[in-house]
Short mmCIF file of C-alpha atoms in Angstrom, two decimals:
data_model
loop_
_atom_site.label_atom_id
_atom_site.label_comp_id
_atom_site.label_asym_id
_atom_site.label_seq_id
_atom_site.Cartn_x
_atom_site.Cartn_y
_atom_site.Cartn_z
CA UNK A 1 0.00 0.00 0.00
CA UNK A 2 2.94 2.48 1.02
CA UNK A 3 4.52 1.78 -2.29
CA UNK A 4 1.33 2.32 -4.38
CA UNK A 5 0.94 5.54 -2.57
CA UNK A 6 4.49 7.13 -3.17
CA UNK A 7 3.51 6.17 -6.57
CA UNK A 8 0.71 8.88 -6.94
CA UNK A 9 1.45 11.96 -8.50
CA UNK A 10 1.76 14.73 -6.35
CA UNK A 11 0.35 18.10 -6.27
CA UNK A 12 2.16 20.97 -6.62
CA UNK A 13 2.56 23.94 -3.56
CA UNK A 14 1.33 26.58 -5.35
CA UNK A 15 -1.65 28.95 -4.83
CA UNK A 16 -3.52 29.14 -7.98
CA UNK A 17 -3.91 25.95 -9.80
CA UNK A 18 -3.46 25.72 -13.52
CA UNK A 19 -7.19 25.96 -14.63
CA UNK A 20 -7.81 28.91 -12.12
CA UNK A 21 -8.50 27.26 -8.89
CA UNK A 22 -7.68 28.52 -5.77
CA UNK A 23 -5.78 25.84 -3.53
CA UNK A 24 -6.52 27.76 -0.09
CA UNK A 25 -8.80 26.27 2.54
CA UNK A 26 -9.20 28.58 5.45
CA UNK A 27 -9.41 27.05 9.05
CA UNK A 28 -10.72 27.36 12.43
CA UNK A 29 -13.40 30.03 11.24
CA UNK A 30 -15.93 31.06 14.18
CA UNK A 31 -19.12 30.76 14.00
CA UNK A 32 -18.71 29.73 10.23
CA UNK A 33 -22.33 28.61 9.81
CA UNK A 34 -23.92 31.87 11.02
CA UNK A 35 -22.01 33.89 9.01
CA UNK A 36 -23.11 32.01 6.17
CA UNK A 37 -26.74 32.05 6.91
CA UNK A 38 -26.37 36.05 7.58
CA UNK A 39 -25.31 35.90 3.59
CA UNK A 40 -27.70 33.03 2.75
CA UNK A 41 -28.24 34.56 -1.32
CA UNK A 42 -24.41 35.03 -1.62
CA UNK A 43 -24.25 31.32 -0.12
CA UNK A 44 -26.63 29.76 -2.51
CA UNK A 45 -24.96 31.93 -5.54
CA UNK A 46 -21.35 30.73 -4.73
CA UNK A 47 -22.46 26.97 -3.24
CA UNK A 48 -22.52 24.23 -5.70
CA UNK A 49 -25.33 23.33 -7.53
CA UNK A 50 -26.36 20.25 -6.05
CA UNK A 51 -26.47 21.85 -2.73
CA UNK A 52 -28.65 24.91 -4.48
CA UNK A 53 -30.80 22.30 -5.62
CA UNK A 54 -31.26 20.67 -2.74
CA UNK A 55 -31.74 23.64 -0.61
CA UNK A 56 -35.07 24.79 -3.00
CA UNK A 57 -36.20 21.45 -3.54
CA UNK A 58 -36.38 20.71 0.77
CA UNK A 59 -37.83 24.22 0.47
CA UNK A 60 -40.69 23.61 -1.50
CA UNK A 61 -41.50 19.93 -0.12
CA UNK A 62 -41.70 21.80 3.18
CA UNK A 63 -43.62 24.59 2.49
CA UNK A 64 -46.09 21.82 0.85
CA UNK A 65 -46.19 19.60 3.95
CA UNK A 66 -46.73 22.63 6.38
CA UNK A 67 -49.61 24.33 4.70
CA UNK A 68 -50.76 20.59 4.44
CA UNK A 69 -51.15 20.23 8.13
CA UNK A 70 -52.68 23.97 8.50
CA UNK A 71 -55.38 22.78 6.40
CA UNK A 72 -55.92 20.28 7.83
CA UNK A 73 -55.93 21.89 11.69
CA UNK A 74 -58.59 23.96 10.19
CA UNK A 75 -60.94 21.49 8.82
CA UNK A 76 -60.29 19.73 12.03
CA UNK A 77 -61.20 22.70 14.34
CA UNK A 78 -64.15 23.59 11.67
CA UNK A 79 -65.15 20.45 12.36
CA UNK A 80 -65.22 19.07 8.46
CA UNK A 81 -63.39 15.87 8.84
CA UNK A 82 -66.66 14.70 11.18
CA UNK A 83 -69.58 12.44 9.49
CA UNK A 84 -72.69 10.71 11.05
CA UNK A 85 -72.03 7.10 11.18
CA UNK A 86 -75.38 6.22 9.65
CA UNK A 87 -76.20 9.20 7.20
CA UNK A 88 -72.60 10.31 6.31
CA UNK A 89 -73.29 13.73 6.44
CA UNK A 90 -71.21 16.34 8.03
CA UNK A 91 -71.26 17.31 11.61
CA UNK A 92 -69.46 20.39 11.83
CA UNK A 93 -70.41 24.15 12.24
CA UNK A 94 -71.69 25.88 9.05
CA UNK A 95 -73.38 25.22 6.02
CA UNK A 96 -70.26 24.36 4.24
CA UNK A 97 -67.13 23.02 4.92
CA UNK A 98 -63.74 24.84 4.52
CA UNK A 99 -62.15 22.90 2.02
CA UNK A 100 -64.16 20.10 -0.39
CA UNK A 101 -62.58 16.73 -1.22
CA UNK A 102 -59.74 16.39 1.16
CA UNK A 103 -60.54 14.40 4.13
CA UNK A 104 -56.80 13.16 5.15
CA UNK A 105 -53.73 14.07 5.46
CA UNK A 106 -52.06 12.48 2.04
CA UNK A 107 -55.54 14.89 0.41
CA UNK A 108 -54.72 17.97 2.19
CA UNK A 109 -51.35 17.83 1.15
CA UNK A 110 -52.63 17.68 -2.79
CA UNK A 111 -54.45 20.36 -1.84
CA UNK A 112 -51.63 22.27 -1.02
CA UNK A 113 -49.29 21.25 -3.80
CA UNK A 114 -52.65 22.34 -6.25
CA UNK A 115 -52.69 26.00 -4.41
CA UNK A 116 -48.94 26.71 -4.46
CA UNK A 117 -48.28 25.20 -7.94
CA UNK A 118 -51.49 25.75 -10.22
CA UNK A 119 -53.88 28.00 -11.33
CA UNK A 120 -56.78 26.33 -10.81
CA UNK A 121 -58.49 23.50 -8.33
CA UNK A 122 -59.59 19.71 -9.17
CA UNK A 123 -61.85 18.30 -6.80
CA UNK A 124 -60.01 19.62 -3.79
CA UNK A 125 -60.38 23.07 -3.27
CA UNK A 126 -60.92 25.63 -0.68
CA UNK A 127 -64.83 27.22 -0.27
CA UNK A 128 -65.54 31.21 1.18
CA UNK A 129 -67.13 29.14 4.17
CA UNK A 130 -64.03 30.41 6.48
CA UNK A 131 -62.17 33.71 6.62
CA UNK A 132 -59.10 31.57 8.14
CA UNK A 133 -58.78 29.29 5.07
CA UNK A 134 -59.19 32.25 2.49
CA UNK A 135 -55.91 33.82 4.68
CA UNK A 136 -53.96 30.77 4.28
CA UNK A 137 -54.36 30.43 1.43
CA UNK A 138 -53.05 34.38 0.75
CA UNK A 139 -50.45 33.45 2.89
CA UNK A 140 -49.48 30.19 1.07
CA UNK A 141 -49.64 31.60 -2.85
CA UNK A 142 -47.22 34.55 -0.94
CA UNK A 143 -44.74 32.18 0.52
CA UNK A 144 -45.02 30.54 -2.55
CA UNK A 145 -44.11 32.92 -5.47
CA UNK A 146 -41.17 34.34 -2.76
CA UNK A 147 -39.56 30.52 -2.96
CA UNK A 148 -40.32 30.56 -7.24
CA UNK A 149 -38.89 34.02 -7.47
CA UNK A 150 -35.62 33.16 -5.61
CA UNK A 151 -35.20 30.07 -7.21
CA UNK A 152 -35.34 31.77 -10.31
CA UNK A 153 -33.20 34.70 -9.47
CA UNK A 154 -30.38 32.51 -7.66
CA UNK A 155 -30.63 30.09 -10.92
CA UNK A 156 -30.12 33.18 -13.30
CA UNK A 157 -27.26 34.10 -11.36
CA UNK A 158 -25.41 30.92 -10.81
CA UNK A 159 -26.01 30.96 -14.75
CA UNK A 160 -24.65 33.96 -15.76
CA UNK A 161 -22.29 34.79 -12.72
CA UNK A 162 -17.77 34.49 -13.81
CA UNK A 163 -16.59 30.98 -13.93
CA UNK A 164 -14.48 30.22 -11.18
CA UNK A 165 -11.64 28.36 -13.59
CA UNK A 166 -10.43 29.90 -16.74
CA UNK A 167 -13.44 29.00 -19.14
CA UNK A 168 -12.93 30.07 -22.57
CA UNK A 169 -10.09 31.93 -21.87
CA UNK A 170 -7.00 29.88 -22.49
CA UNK A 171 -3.45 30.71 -20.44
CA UNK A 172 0.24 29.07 -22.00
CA UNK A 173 0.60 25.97 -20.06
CA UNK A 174 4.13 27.97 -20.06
CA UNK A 175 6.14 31.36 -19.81
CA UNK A 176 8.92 31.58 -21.79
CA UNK A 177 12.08 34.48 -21.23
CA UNK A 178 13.78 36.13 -24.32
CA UNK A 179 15.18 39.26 -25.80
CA UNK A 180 12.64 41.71 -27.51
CA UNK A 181 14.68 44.12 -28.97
CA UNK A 182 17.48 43.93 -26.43
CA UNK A 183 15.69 43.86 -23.69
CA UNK A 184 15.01 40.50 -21.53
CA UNK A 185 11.42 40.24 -21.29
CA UNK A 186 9.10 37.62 -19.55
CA UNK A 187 6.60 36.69 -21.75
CA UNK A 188 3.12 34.55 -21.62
CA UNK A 189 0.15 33.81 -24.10
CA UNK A 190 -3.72 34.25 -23.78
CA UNK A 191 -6.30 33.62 -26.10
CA UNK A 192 -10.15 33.46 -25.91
CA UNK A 193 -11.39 30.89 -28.58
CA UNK A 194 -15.09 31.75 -27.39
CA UNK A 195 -17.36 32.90 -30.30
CA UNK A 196 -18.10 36.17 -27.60
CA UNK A 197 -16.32 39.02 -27.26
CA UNK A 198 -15.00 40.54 -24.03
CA UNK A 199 -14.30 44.41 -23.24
CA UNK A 200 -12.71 46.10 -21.19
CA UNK A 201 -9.72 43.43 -20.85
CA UNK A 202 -6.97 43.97 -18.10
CA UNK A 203 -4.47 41.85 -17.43
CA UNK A 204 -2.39 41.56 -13.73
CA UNK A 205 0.21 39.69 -12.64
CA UNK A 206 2.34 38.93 -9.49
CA UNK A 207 5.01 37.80 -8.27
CA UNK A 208 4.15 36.00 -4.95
CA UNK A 209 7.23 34.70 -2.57
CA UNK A 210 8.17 34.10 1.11
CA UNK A 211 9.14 36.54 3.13
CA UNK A 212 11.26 36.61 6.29
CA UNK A 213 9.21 35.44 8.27
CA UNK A 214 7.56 33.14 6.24
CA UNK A 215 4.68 35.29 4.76
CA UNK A 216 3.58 35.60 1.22
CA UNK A 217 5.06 38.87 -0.16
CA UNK A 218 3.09 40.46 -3.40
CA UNK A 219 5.07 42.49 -5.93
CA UNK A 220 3.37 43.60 -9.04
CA UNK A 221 5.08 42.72 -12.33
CA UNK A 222 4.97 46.02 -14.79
CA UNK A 223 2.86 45.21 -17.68
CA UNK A 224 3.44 46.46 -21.27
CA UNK A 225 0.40 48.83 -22.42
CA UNK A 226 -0.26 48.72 -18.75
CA UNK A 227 -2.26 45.14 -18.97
CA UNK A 228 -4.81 46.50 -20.99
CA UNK A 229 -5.08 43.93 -24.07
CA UNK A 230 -8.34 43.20 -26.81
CA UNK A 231 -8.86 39.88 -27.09
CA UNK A 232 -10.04 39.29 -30.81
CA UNK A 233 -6.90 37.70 -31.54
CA UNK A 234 -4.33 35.63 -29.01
CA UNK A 235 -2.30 38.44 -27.34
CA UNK A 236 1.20 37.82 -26.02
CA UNK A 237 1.42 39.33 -22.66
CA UNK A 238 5.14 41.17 -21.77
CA UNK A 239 6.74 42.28 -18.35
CA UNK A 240 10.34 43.79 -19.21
CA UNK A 241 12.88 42.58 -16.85
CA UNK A 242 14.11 46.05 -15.96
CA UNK A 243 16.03 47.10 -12.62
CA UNK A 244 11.78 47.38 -10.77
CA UNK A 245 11.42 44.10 -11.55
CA UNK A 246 11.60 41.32 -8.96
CA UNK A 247 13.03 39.35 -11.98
CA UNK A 248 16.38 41.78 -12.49
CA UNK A 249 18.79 39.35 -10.54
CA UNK A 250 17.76 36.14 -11.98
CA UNK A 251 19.81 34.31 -14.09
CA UNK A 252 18.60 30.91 -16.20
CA UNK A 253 20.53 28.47 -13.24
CA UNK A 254 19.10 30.92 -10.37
CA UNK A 255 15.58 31.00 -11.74
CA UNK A 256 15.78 26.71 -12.12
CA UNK A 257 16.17 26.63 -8.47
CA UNK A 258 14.07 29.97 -7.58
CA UNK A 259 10.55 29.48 -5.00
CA UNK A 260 8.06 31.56 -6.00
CA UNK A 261 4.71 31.98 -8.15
CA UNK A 262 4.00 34.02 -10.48
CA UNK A 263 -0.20 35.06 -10.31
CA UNK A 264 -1.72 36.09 -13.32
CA UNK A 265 -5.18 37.42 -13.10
CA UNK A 266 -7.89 38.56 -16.48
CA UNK A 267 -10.54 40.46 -16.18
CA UNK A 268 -13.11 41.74 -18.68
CA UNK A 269 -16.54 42.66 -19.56
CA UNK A 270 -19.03 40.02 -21.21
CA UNK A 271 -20.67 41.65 -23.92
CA UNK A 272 -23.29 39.62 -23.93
CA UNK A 273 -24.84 40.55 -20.24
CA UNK A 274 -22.25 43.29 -18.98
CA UNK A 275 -20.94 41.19 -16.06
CA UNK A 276 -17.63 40.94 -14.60
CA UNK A 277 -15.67 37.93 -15.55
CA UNK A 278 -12.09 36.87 -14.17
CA UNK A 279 -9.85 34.17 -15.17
CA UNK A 280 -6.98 33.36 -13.12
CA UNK A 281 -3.51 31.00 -13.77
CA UNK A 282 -0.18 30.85 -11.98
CA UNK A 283 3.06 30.09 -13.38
CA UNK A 284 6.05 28.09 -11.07
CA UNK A 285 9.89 28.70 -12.03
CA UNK A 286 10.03 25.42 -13.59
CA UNK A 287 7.39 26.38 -16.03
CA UNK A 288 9.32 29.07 -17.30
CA UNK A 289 11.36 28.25 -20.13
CA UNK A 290 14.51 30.35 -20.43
CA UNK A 291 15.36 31.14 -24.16
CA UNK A 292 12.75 30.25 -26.06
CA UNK A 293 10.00 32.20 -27.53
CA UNK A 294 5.99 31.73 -29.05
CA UNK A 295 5.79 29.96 -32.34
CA UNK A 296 3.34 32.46 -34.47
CA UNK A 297 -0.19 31.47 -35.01
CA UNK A 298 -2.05 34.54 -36.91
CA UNK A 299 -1.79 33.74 -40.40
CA UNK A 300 -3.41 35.44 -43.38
CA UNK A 301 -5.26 32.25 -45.49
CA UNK A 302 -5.41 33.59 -49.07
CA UNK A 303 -7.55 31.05 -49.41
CA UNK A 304 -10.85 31.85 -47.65
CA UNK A 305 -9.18 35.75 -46.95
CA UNK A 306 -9.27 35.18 -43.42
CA UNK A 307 -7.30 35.57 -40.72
CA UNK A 308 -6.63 32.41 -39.30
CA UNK A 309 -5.80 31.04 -35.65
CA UNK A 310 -3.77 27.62 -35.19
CA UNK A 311 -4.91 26.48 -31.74
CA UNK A 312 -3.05 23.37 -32.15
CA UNK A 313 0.64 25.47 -31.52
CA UNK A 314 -0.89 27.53 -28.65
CA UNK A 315 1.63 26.62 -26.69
CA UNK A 316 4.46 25.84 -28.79
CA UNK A 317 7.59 27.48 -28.48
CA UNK A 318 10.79 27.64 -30.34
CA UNK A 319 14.12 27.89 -29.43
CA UNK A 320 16.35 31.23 -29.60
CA UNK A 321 19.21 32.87 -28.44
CA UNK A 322 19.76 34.11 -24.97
CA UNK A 323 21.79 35.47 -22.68
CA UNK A 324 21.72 32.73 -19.59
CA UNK A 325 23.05 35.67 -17.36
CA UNK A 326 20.63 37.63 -15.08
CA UNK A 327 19.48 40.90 -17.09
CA UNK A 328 21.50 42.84 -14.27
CA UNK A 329 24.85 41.16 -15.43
CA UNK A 330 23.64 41.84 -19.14
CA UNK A 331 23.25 45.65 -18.13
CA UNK A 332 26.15 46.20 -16.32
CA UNK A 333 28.59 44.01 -19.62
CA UNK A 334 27.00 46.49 -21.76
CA UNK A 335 28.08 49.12 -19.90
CA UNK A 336 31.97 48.40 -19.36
CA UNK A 337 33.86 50.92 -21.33
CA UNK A 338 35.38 49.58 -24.65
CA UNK A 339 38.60 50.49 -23.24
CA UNK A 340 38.43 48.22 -20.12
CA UNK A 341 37.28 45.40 -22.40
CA UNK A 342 40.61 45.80 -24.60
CA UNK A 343 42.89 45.46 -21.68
CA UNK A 344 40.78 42.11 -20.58
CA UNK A 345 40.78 40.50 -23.23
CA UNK A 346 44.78 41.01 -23.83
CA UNK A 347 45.12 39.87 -20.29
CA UNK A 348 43.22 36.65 -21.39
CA UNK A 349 44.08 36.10 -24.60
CA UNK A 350 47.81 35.46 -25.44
CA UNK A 351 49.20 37.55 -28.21
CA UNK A 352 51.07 34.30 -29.97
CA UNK A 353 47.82 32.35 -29.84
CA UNK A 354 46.16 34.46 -32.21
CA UNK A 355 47.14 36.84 -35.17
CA UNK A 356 46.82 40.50 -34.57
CA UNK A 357 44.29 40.36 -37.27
CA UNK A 358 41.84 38.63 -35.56
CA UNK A 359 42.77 40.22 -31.92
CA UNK A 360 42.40 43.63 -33.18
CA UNK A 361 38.83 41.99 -34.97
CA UNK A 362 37.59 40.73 -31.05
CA UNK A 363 39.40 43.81 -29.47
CA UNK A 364 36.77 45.89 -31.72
CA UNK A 365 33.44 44.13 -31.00
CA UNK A 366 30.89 45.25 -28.25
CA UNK A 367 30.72 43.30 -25.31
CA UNK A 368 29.14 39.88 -25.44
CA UNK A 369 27.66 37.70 -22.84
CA UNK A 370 28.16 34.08 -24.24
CA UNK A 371 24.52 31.83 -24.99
CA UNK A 372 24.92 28.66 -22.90
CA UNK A 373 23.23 25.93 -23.64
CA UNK A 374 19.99 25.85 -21.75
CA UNK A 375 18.66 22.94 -22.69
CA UNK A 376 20.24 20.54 -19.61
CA UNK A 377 18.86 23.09 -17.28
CA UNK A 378 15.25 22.19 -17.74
CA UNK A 379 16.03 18.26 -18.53
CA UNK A 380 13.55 17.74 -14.78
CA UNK A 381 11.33 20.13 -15.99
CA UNK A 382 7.71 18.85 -17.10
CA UNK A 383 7.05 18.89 -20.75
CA UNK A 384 3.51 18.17 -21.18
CA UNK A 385 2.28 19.41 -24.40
CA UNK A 386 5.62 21.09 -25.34
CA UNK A 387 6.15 21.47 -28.94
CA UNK A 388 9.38 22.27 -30.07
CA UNK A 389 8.88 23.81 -33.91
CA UNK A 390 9.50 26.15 -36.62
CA UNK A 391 7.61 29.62 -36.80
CA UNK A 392 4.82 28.75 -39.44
CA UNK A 393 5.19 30.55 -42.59
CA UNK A 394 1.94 32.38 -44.06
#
């Protein structure tokens, strides 16, 4: 048994899981149930739907089986439910009784199901004979059409409320780092394959780690365009790795063995019925492949003149040249004086090993940080759906 159970996979310590879930549970909350019940429409809205369910469906049976049993007190204290032995006839007050063809329990409670969930009366039915019957049943068609109308409204709303995982909206299963135009850049993918449209887009992200003392400590990532994106086409989401970012010291090795998460939140606008929506993902260091970049998927089909989307290579990447240094060693090589560099590299390289030709040629050249190979790096990392291709040609 021990063996089979080291055997399952495990899950990872992280906060968000991939499709948007949050893996938090909080503990040891008083009076938990109170505080639930003082928010009961927020609790039926966010509860699952077989509790919801359940919740209207003891709702209704009850409010059947206690108007049943007030019917049937009244008929009782009317005295209806009394016949002669011999003739049959009724032996209660008034010319009529209080309600006609009921004259158990398993008939007043027809009765009741007929007045809280028709229009109209069979052969059970309630007479004018009593003012007490003609209030209940006021008071039952009220309590009914309150437990119809917030069925309906909680149903509407669990139907239309934001899906708690990412829903149409599709995240890279990775994040990939690169130079875009000479600047090292963190970079992910989103996409919303859904036929609708949604405005007002924003995009956040996070950097979540441990502090001293053992705390999660938030520090927003800087966002080109500020986060704000339109989501007609997949959109490739950048944070330059700049001397604010948390990300400046990193280098490919550091990052391999780095613990944090990286949060990234979307939130829009449904066209469709003007509610708030938000997706959410999280990204770990080893999902966050260093020197590689998106494989394009926008083409122009001459064909049907379209604009065309190849969902297959979402998240396909393709390998490219990168500096394996931290982007604060990158800024600080390009900013050694030429000079300095000279007397280095004379220092390093022997004069006899070389010809002056092609010293003077190295002596000459802006400084270069060497691309490693990062391949062994991210040999433990998990490859699930990685596709390792060509940019596809239009």
């Amino acid at each position: 048994k021990n063996s089979n159970l080291n055997m399952l996979p495990k899950k990872s310590i992280r906060l968000y899981d991939k499709d948007g879930g949050k893996n938090i549970r909080v503990k040891n909350i008083s009076m938990r149930t109170i505080k639930f019940l003082k928010d009961f429409a927020t609790t039926l809205i966010e509860g699952r739907w077989r509790y919801t369910l359940a919740i209207f469906t003891v709702s209704f049976a009850g409010s059947w089986a206690g108007f049943a049993a007030l019917w049937q007190l009244i008929a009782q204290a009317h005295g209806d439910l009394e016949f002669d032995p011999l003739t049959g006839e009724r032996m209660g007050d008034g010319r009529a009784a209080c309600t006609r063809g009921a004259y158990d329990y398993a008939g007043f409670f027809l009765l009741s199901v007929e007045t809280q969930g028709t229009t109209g009366y069979g052969e059970k039915y309630p007479t004018e004979e009593c003012p007490e019957a003609v209030f209940l049943l006021m008071l039952q068609l009220i309590i009914g059409t309150i437990i119809e109308g917030a069925m309906v409204g909680v149903v509407y709303a669990k139907l239309t409320r934001p899906p708690r995982h990412t829903g149409d909206f599709v995240f890279s299963r990775n994040c990939v780092i690169c130079l875009r135009d000479g600047v090292v850049c963190l970079l992910f993918r989103i996409s919303n394959f859904a036929e609708h449209q949604e405005i007002n887009s924003r995009v956040e992200v996070y950097l979540c780690e441990k502090s001293t003392e053992g705390e999660p400590r938030d520090t927003k990532l800087k966002l080109e365009n500020d986060g704000q994106i339109t989501l007609y086409l997949p959109q490739i989401i950048s944070h330059a790795v700049t001397e604010e970012s948390p990300l400046f010291g990193y280098s490919a090795e550091e990052l391999a063995n780095a613990d944090f998460e990286i949060l990234v939140t979307l939130t829009g606008n449904s066209k469709a019925t003007g509610q708030t929506s938000q997706s959410r993902t999280s990204y770990l260091p080893k999902e966050i492949l260093w020197g590689y970049r998106f494989v394009n998927i926008i083409n122009y089909d001459h064909t049907i003149e379209s604009y065309t989307i190849d969902s297959v290579h979402f998240d396909a990447v393709v390998r490219v040249d990168t500096p394996t240094c931290s982007a604060r060693s990158l800024q600080e090589a390009a900013t050694v004086p030429q000079k300095d560099i000279r007397k280095r590299k004379k220092r390093q390289v022997p004069q006899d090993s070389f010809s002056s030709k092609y010293s003077l040629q190295v002596d000459m050249q802006v400084a270069e940080i060497a691309v490693k190979d990062v391949k062994s790096q991210f040999q433990a990392q998990s490859w699930d759906g990685f596709i390792d291709s060509v940019p596809i040609k239009s």
